[in-house]
Coordinates of C-alpha atoms in Angstrom, one line a residue:
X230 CA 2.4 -48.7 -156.3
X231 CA 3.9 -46.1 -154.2
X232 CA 2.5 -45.6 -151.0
X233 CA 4.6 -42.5 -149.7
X234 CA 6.2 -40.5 -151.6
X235 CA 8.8 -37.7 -150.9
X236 CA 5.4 -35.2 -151.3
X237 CA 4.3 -36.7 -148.3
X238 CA 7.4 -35.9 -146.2
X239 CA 7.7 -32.5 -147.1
X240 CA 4.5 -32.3 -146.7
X241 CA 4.8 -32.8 -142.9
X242 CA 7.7 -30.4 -142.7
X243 CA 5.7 -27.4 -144.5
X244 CA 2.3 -28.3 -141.7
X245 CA 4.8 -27.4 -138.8
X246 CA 7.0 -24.2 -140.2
X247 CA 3.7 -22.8 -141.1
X248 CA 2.1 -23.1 -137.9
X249 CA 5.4 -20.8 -136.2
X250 CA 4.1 -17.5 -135.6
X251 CA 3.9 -16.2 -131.7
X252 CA 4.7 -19.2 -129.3
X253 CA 2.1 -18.9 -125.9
X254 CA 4.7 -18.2 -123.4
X255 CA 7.6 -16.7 -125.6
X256 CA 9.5 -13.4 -125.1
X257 CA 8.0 -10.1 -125.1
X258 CA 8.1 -8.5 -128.9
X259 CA 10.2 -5.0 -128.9
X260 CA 7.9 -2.4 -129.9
X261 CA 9.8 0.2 -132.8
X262 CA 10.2 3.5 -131.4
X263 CA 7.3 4.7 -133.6
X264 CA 5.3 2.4 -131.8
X265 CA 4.5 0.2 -134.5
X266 CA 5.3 -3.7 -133.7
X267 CA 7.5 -5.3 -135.6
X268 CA 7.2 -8.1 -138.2
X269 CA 9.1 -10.2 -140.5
X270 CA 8.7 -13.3 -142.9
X271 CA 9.8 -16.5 -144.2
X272 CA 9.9 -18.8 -147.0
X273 CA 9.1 -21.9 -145.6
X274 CA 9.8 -23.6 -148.7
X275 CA 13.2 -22.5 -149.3
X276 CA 13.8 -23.5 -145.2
X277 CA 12.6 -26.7 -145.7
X278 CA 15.2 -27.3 -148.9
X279 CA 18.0 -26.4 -146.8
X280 CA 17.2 -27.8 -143.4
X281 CA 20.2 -29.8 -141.5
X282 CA 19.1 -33.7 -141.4
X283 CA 16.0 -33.3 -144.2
X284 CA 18.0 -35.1 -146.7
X285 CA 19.4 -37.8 -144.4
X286 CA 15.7 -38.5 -143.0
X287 CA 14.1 -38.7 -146.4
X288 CA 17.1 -41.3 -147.3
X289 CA 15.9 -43.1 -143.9
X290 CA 12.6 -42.7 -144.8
X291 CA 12.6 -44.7 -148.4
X292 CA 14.9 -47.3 -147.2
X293 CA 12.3 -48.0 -144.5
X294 CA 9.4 -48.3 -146.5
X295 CA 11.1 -50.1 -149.4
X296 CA 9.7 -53.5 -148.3
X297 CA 6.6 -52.0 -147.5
X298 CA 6.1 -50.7 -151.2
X299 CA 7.5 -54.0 -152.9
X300 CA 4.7 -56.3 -150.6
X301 CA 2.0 -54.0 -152.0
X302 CA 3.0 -54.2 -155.5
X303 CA 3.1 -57.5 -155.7
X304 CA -0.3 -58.0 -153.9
X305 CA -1.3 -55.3 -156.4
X306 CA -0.3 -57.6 -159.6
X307 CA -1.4 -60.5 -158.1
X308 CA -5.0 -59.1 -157.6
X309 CA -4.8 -57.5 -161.5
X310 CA -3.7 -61.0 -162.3
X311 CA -6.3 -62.6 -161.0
X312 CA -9.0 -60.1 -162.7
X313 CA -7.8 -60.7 -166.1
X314 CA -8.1 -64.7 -165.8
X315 CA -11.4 -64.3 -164.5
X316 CA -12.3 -61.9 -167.4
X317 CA -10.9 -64.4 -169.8
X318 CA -13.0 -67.2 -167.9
X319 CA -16.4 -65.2 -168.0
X320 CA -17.8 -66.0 -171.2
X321 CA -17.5 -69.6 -170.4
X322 CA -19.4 -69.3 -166.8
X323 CA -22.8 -69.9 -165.9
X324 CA -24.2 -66.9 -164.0
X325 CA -23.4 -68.5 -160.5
X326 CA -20.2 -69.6 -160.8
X327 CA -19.6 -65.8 -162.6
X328 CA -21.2 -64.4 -159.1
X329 CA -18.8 -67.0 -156.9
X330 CA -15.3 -65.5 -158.4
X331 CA -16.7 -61.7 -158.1
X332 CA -17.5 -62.1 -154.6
X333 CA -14.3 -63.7 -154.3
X334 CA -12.2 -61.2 -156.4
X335 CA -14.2 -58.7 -154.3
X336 CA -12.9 -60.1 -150.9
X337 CA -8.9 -59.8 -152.1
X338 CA -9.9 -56.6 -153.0
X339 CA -11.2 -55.8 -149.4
X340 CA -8.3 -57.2 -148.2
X341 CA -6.1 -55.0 -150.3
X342 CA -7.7 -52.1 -149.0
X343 CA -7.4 -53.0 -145.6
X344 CA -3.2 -53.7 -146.3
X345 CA -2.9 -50.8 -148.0
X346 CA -4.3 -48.7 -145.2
X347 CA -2.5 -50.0 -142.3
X348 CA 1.0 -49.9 -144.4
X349 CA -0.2 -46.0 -144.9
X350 CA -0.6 -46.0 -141.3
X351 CA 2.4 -47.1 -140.3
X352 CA 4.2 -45.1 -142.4
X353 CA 2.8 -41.9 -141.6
X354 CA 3.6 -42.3 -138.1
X355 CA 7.4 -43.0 -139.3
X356 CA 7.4 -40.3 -140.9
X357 CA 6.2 -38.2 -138.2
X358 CA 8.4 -39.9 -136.2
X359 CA 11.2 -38.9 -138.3
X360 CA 10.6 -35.4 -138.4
X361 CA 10.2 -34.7 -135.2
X362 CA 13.7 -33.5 -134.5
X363 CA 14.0 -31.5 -137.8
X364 CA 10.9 -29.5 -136.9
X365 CA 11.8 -28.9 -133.3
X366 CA 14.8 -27.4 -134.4
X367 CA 13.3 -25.6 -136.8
X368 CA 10.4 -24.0 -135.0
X369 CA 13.1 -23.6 -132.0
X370 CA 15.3 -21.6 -134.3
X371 CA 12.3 -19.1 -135.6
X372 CA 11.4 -18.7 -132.2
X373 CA 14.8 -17.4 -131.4
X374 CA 15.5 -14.9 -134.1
X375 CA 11.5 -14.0 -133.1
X376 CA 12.7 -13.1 -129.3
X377 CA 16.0 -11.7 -130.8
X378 CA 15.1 -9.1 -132.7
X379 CA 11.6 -8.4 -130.9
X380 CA 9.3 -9.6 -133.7
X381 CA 5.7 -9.9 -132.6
X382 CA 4.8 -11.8 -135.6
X383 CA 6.9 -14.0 -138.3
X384 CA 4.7 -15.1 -141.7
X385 CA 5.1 -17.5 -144.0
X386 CA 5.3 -16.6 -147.3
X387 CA 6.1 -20.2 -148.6
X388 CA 2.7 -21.8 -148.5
X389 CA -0.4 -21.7 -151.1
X390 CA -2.7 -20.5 -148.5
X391 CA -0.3 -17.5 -147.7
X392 CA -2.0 -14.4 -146.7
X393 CA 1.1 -12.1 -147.9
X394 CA 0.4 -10.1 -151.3
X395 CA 3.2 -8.4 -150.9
X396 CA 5.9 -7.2 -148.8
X397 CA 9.3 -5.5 -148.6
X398 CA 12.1 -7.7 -149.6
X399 CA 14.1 -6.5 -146.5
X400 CA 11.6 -8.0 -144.2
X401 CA 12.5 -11.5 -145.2
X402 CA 14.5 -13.5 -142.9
X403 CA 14.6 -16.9 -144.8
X404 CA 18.3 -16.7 -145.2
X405 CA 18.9 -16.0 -141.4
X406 CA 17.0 -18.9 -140.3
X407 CA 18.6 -21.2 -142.6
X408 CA 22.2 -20.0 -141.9
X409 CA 21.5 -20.5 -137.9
X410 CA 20.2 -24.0 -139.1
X411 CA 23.4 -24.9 -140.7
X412 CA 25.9 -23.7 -137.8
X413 CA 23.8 -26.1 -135.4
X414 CA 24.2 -29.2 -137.4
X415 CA 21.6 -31.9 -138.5
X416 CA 19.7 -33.4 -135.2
X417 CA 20.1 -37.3 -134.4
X418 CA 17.0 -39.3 -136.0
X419 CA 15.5 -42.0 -134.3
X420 CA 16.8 -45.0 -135.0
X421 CA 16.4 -47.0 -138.3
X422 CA 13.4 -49.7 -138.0
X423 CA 11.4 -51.7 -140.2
X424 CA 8.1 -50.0 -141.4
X425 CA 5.5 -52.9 -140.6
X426 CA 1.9 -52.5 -141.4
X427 CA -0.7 -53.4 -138.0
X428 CA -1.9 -56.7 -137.6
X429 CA -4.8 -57.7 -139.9
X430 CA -8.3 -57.3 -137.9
X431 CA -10.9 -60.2 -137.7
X432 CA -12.1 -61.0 -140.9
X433 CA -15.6 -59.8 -142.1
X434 CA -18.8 -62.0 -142.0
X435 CA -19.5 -63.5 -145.7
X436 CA -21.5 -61.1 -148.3
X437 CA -25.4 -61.8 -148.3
X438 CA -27.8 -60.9 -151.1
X439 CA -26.6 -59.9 -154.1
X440 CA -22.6 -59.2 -155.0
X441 CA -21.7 -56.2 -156.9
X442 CA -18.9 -57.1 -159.7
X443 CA -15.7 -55.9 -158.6
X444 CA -14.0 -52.6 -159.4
X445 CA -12.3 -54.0 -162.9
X446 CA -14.7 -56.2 -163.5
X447 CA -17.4 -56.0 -165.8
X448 CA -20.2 -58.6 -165.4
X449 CA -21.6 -60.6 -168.3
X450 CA -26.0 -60.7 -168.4

């Protein structure tokens, strides 16, 4: 099972382009003689895709999370594993003992759950982590053509929730911003690590009452 994916980093990429527009604090816009402000656009997707360092992170990125993705496989097979014996077993059980493995199937599934989380966890904040530099640069970049050439305003037409129906092709700056990204160079990524998952918390007080067969698990009258 693959708990990131390269979605995922893009993902974080896309959040922070998107969010560029007028930084509190930033240069002045130049107002057009006509009085009219000025604006531009981007294609976030397309900066993303050529973005100094994005390539070398999402490399980082996978290495780092390799181990964390083969540990929840197997604890993924060895949970499915121990379903399908108990399935086979069923037929042979007496009502109780059938209600002792699901409660006990139903506590490795807990505990999967839990795993699975914290590994998500942890890698999000890698992956965050990771990014950082790419998307300072980025935003730093927009901000400068912005104060350049007196936008007041920079979109993003890039993004599904994009607001732009339509606009003049010679508004689009895409191609600037990506060519200023490439004369600077990739930015230095943190250093590699080892994506570990939190410790596990205290575990939970035993099940009263009745026990609801496990998810995969179908319970014999």
């Amino acid at each position: 099972m693959r708990v990131v994916s390269r979605m995922m980093l893009a993902g974080v990429m896309l959040a922070a382009v998107t969010s560029v527009a007028v930084a509190q604090g930033a240069a002045p816009a130049t107002v057009a003689p006509t009085g009219v402000l000025k604006v531009a656009y981007v294609n976030s997707s397309q900066i993303l895709e050529g973005a100094p360092g994005r390539a070398e992170a999402l490399a980082q990125f996978e290495k780092e999370t390799l181990p964390m993705r083969t540990q929840m496989q197997r604890m993924s097979d060895s949970l499915q594993a121990i379903i399908g014996e108990y399935q086979k077993a069923a037929p042979q059980l007496t009502a109780a003992q059938r209600t002792q493995r699901e409660s006990s199937i139903g506590g490795k599934q807990q505990e999967y759950q839990q795993r699975a989380q914290e590994m998500q966890q942890a890698a999000q904040a890698r992956q965050e982590e990771l990014m950082a530099p790419i998307m300072e640069q980025v935003n730093k970049v927009i901000q400068d053509v912005r104060a350049e050439d007196g936008y007041a305003f920079i979109f993003d037409s890039g993004t599904q929730v994009s607001f732009i129906v339509s606009a003049d092709k010679n508004l689009d700056i895409t191609s600037r911003i990506i060519d200023r990204l490439k004369s600077l160079g990739p930015p230095k990524l943190p250093a590699p690590t080892t994506v570990a998952p939190a410790a596990a918390g205290p575990a939970k007080p035993a099940v009263t009452g009745p026990v609801a067969a496990p998810a995969g698990v179908t319970r014999k009258p």
